[in-house]
Coordinates of C-alpha atoms and ligand atoms in Angstrom, one line a residue:
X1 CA -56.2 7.4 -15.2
X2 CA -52.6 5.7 -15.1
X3 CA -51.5 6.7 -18.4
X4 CA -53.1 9.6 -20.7
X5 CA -55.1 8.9 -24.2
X6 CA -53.4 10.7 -27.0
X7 CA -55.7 12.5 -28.8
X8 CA -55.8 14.3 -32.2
X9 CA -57.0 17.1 -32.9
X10 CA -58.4 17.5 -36.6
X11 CA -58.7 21.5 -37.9
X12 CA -55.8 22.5 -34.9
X13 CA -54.9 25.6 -36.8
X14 CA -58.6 26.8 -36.6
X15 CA -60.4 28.8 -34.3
X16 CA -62.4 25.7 -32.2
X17 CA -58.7 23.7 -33.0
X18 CA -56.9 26.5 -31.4
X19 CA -59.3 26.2 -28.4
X20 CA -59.4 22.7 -28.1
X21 CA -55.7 23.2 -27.9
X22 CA -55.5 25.5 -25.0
X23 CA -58.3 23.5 -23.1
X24 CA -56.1 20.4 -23.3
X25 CA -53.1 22.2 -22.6
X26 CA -53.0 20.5 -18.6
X27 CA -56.0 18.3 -19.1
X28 CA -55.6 15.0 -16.5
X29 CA -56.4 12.7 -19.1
X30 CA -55.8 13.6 -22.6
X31 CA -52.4 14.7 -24.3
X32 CA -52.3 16.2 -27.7
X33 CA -50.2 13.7 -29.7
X34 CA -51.0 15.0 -33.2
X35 CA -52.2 18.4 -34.7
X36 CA -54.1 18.2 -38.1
X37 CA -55.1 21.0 -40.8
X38 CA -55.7 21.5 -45.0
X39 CA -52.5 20.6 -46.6
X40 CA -51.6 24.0 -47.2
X41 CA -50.3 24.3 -43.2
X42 CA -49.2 20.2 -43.4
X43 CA -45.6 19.6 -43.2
X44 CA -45.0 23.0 -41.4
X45 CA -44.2 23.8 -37.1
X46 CA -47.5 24.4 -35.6
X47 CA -46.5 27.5 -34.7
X48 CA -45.3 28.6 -38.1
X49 CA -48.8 27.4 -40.0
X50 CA -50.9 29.3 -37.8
X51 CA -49.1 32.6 -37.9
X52 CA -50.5 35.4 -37.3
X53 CA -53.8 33.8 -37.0
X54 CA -53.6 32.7 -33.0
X55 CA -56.9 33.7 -32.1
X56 CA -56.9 33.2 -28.1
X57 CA -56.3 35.6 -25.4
X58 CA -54.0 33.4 -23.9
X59 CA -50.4 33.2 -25.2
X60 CA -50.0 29.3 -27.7
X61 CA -48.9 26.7 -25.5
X62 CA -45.0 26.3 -25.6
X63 CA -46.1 22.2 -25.9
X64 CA -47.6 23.0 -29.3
X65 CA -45.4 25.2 -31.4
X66 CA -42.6 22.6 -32.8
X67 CA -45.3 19.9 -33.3
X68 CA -44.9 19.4 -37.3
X69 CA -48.8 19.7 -38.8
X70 CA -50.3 16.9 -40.3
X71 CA -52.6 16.9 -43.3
X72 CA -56.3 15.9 -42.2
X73 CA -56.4 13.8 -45.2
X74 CA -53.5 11.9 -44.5
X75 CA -56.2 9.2 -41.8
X76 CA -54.3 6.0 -41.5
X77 CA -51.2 8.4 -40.4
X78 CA -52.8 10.4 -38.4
X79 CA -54.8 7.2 -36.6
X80 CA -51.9 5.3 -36.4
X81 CA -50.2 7.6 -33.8
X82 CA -53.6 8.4 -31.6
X83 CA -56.7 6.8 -29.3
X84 CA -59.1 9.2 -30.5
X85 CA -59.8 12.5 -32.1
X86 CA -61.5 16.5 -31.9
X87 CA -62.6 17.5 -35.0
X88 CA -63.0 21.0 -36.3
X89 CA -62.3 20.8 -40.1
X90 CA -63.8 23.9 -42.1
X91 CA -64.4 21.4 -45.5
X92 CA -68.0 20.7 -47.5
X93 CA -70.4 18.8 -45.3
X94 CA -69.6 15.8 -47.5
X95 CA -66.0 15.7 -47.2
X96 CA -66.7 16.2 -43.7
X97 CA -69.2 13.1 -43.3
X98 CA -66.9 11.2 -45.5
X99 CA -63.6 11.8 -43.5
X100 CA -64.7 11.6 -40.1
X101 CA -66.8 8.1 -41.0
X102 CA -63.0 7.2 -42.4
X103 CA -61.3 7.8 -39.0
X104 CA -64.1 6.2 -37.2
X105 CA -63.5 2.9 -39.8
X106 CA -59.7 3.1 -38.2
X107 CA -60.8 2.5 -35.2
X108 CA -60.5 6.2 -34.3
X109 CA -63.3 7.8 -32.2
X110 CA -64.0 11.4 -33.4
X111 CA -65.5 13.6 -31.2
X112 CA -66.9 16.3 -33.7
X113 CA -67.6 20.3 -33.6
X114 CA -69.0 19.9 -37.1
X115 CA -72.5 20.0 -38.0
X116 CA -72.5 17.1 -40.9
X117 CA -73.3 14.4 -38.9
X118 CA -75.4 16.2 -36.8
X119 CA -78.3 14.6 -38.3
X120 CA -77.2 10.9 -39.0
X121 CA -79.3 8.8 -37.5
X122 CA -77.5 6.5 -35.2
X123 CA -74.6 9.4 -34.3
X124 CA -75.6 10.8 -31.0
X125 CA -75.7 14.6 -31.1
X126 CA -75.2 15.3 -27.1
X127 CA -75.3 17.9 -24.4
X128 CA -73.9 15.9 -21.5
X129 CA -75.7 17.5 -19.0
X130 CA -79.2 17.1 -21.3
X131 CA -78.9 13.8 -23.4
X132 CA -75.8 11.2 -22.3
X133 CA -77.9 8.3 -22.8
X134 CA -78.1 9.1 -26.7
X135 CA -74.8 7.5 -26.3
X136 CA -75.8 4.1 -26.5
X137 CA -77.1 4.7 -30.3
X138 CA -73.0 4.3 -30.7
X139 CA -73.5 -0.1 -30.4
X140 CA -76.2 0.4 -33.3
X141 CA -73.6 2.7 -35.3
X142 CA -71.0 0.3 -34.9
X143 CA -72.3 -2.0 -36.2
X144 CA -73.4 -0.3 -39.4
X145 CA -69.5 1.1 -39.7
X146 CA -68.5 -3.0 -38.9
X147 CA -66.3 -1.3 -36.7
X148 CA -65.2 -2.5 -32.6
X149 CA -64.3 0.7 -31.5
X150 CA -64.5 3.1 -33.5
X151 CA -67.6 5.8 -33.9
X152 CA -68.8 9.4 -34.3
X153 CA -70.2 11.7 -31.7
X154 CA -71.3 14.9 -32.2
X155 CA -72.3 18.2 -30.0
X156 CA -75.1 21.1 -31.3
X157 CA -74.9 24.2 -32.8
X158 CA -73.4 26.8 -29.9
X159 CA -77.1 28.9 -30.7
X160 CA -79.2 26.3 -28.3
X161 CA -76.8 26.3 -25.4
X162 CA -78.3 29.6 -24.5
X163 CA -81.7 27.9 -24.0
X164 CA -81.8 24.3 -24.3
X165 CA -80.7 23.8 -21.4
X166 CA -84.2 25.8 -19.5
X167 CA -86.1 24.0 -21.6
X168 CA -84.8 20.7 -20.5
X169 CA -84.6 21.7 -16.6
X170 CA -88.6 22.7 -17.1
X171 CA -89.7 19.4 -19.4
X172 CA -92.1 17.6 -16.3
X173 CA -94.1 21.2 -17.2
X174 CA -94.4 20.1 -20.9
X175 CA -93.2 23.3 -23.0
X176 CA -94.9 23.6 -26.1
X177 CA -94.4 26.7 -27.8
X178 CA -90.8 28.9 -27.7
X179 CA -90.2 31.4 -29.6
X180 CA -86.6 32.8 -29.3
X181 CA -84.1 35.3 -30.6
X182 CA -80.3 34.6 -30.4
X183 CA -77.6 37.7 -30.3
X184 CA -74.6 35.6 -31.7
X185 CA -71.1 36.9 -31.4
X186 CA -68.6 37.3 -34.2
X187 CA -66.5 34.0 -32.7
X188 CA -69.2 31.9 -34.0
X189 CA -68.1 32.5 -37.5
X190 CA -64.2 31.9 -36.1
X191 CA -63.8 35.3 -36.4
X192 CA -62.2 38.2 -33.9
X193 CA -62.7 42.1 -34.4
X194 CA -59.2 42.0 -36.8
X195 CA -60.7 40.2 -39.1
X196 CA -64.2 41.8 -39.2
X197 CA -64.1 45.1 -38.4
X198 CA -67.3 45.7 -40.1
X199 CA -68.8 43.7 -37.2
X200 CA -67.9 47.2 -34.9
X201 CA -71.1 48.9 -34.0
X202 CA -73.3 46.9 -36.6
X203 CA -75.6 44.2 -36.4
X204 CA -76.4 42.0 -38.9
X205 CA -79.6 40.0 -39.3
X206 CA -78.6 37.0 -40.7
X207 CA -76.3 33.7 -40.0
X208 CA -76.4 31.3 -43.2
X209 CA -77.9 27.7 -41.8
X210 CA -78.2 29.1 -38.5
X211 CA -81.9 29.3 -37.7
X212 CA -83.1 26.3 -38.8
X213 CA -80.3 24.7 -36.6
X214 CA -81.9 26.7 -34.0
X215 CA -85.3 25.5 -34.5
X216 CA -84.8 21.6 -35.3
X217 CA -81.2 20.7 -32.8
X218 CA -83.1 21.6 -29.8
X219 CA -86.1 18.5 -30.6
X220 CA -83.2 16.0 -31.3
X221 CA -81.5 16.3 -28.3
X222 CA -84.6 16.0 -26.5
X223 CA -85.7 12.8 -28.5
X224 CA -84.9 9.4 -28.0
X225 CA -83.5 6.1 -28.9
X226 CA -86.2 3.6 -31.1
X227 CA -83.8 1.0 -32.7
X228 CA -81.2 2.0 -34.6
X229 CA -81.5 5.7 -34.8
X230 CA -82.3 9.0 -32.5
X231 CA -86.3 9.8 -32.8
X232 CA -86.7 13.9 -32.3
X233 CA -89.3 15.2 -29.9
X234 CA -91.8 16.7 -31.5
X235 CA -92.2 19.5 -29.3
X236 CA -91.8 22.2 -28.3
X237 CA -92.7 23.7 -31.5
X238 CA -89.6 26.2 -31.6
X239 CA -89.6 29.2 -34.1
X240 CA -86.1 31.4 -33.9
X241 CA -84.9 34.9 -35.7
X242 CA -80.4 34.8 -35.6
X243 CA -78.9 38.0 -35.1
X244 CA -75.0 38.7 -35.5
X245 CA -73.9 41.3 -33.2
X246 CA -70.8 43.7 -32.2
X247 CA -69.4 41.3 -29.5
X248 CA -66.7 38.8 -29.5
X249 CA -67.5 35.3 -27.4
X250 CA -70.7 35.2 -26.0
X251 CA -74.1 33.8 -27.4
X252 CA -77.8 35.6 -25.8
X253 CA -80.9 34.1 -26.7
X254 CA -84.1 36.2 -25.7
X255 CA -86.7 33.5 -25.4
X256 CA -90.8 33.3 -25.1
X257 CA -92.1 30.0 -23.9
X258 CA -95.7 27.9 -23.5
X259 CA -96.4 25.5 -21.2
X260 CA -98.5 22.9 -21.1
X261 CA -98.7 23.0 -17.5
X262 CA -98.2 26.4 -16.3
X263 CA -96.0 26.4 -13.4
X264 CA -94.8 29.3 -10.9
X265 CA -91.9 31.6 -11.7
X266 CA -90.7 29.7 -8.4
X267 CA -91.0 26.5 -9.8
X268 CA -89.1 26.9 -12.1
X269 CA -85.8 29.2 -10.8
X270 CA -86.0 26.0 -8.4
X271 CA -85.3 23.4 -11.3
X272 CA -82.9 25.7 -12.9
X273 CA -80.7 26.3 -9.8
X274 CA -81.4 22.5 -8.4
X275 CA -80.0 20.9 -12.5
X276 CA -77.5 18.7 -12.2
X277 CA -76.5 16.2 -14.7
X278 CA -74.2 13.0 -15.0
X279 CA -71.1 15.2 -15.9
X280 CA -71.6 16.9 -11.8
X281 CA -72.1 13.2 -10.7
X282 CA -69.3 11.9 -12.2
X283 CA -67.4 14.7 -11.6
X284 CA -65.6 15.4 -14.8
X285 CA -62.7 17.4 -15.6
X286 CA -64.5 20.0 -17.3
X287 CA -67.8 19.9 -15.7
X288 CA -69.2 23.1 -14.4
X289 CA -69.9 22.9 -11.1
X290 CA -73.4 24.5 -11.4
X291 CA -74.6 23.8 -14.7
X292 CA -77.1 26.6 -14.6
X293 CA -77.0 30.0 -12.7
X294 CA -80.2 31.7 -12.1
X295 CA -79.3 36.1 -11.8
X296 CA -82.1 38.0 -10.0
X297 CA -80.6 41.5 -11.3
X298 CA -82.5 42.8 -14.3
X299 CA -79.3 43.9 -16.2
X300 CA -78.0 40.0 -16.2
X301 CA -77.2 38.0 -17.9
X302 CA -74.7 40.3 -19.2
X303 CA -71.4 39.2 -22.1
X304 CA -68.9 41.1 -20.2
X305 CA -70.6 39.8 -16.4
X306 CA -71.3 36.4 -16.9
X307 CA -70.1 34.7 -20.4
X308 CA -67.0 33.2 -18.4
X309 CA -69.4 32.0 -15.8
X310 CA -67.6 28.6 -14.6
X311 CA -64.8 28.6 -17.1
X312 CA -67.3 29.5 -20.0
X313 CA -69.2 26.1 -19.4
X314 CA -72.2 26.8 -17.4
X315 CA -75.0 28.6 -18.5
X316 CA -76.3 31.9 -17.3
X317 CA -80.2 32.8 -17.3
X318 CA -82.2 35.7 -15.9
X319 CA -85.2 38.4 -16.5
X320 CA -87.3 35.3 -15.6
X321 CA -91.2 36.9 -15.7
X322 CA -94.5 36.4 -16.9
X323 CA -95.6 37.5 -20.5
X324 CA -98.6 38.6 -21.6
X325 CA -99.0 36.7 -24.5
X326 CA -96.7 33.8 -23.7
X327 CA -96.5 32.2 -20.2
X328 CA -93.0 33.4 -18.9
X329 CA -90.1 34.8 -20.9
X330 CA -86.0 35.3 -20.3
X331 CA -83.0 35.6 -21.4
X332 CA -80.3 33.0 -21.5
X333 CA -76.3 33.5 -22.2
X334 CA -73.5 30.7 -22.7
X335 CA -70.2 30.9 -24.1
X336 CA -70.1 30.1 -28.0
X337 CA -66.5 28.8 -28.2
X338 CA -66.4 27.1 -25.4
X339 CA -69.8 25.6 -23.7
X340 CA -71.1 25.8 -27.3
X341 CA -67.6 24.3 -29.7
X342 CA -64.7 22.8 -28.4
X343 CA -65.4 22.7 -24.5
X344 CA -68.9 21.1 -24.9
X345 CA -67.0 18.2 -27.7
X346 CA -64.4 18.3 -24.5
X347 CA -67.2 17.4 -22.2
X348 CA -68.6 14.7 -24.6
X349 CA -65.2 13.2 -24.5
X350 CA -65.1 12.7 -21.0
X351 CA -68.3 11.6 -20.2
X352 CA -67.4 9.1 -23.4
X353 CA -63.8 8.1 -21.5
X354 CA -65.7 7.5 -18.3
X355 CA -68.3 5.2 -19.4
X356 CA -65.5 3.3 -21.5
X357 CA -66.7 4.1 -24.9
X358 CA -63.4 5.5 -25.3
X359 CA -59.9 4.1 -24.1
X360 CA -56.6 3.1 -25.3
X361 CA -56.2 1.8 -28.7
Ligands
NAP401 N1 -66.2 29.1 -34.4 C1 -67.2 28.6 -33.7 O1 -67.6 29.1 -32.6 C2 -67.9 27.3 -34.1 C3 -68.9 26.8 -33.4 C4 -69.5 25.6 -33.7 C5 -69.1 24.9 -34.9 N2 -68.1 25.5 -35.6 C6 -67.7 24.7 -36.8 O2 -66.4 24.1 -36.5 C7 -65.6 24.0 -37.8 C8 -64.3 24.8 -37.6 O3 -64.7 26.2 -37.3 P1 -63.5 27.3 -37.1 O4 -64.3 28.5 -36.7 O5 -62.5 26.7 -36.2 O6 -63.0 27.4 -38.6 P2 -61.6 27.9 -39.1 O7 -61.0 28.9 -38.1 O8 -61.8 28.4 -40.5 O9 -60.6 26.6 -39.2 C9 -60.8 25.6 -40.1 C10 -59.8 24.5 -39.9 O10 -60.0 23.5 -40.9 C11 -58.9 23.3 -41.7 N3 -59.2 23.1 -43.1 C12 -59.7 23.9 -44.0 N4 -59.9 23.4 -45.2 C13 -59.4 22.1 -45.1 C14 -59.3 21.0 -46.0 N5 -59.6 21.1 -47.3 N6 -58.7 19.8 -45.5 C15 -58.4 19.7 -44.2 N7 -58.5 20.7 -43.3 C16 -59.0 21.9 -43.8 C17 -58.1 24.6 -41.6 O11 -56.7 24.3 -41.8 P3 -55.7 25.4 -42.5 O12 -55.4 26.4 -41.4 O13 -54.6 24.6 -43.0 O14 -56.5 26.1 -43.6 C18 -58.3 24.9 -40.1 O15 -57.5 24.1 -39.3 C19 -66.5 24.6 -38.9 O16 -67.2 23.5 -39.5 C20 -67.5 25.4 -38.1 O17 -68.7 25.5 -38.8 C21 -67.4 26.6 -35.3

């Protein structure tokens, strides 16, 4: 690329904003032109609005700290000065519908963390790897918006990045029943152990919204385009328990799975370790090399071992066996924050500026 888009990014001072922020620090094709947030932290330094609130292990980008922080709600301003946006705003679901369908009407792309479009029928809700041809619902959404280039693209919850992604290497063997429990770390809610030291040593057994997320995203990802909108599979029939535990970035799902067609335990290692989706082909920036890794050891997947596993972007499974009630059963890790919020939106973004739906304004 000659010349770099300028993005915004939309909830900056935030946990996914922050992250989106280091991961675009050096990126080859983007440059953060414009930093958004509520209008308590507009009008101030970057640096200064976020305070003591810098949530990532790696030092805040020098590049960042004297940009002045725009208010989210300010949209013709904040369009004006960039190709396209991230968006990781923490507002009601409607003023999050309502704002990012206003960017999108400024000819704005916005490439969203947040679940309120999730479930609009012509926005594509993608894993790039899984479902980049849900893209081209984007001419159908267009249209509806009367816009030329402007549009909304979202990614899943981080919960189904742990197994999603099996599910989708094994679909020619036609799983029907899954039963799975996620372990969700405390960075999901956008939080560390500062701010929740309850969280030490404790497990809690629910996360608000999050198991129904678990149960329906999977289907519409694996669905399809009839018309105008996104169809959902209708199976597999998913049913999932969310558990919050003690641990900071790192999302476990212990899954249970039917088949339609029972295959071996080989068989299937073989189409997790052989995956590869358009983002290898194409070779983008942030594209894992090996989408999935298959561990033989029974203690992997472990959080400490494997969440980073290439750059926190590919997804770690293991414990692969039979069950005796179910056919096989295993246990699948990927990393919350950044396979599963701002690095899987990242990887939408790219595939989106290779195939052209983005590009200069
Ligand atoms: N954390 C995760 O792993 C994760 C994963 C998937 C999805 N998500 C979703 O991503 C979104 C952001 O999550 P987060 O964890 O980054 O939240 P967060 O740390 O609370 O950050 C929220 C951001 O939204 C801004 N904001 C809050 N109220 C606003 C308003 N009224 N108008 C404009 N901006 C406003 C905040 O600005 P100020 O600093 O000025 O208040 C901040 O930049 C949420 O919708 C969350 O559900 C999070």
């Amino acid at each position: 690329m000659d010349k770099k888009l300028k993005v915004g990014v939309l909830g900056a001072t935030g946990m996914v904003g922050q992250r989106f922020l280091s991961l675009l620090e050096n990126h080859p094709w983007y440059e953060v032109v414009a930093v958004a947030a509520s209008p308590n932290s507009a009008g101030k330094r970057y640096e200064d609005a976020v305070g003591s609130r810098w949530k990532m292990t790696t030092p805040m980008p020098q590049a960042y700290k004297d940009l002045v922080v725009m208010n989210v709600n300010d949209v013709e301003e904040v369009a004006s000065k960039v190709d396209f946006v991230f968006s990781a705003v923490d507002m009601t679901k409607e003023e999050i519908k309502a704002i990012e369908e206003a960017y999108a009407k400024t000819e704005t792309p916005v490439v969203s963390n947040n679940s309120a479009h999730r479930w609009t029928k012509d926005v594509p809700m993608v894993v790039p790897e899984i479902n980049p041809e849900h893209f081209e619902i984007i001419e159908a959404q267009k249209k509806r918006l009367g816009t030329k280039r402007g549009f909304i693209a979202v990614k899943p919850n981080c919960s189904i990045q742990s197994y999603a992604p099996a599910l989708n290497a094994w679909k020619e063997y036609e799983p029907i029943e899954v039963v799975v429990t996620t372990y969700q770390a405390i960075s999901g809610a956008g939080k560390t152990f500062k701010d929740w030291p309850e969280m030490e040593g404790n497990i809690i057994p629910f996360i608000g919204g999050e198991e129904e997320k678990s149960e329906k995203e999977p289907l519409r990802v694996l669905g399809h385009i009839e018309g105008d909108e996104i169809v959902p599979a209708s199976l597999p029939k998913i049913t999932c328990q969310c558990v919050r535990v003690p641990v900071l970035n790192g999302h476990t799902a212990a899954v249970f799975v039917r088949f339609k067609n029972k295959p071996s335990k080989e068989d299937l290692v073989k189409k997790l370790v052989e995956y590869r989706g358009e983002p290898q082909e194409l070779n983008l920036p942030s594209a894992p090399k090996q989408f999935i890794q298959y561990l033989t050891e029974d203690n992997r997947p472990q959080v400490a071992l494997d969440v980073d596993y290439e750059n926190g972007m590919g997804v770690s499974i293991g414990r692969l066996r039979e069950d005796s009630m179910y056919d096989y059963k295993f246990i699948g890790l990927s990393h919350n924050t950044l396979r599963g919020a701002a690095g899987g939106a990242l990887l939408c973004a790219e595939y989106l500026t290779a195939k052209k739906f983005i590009s200069k304004k």
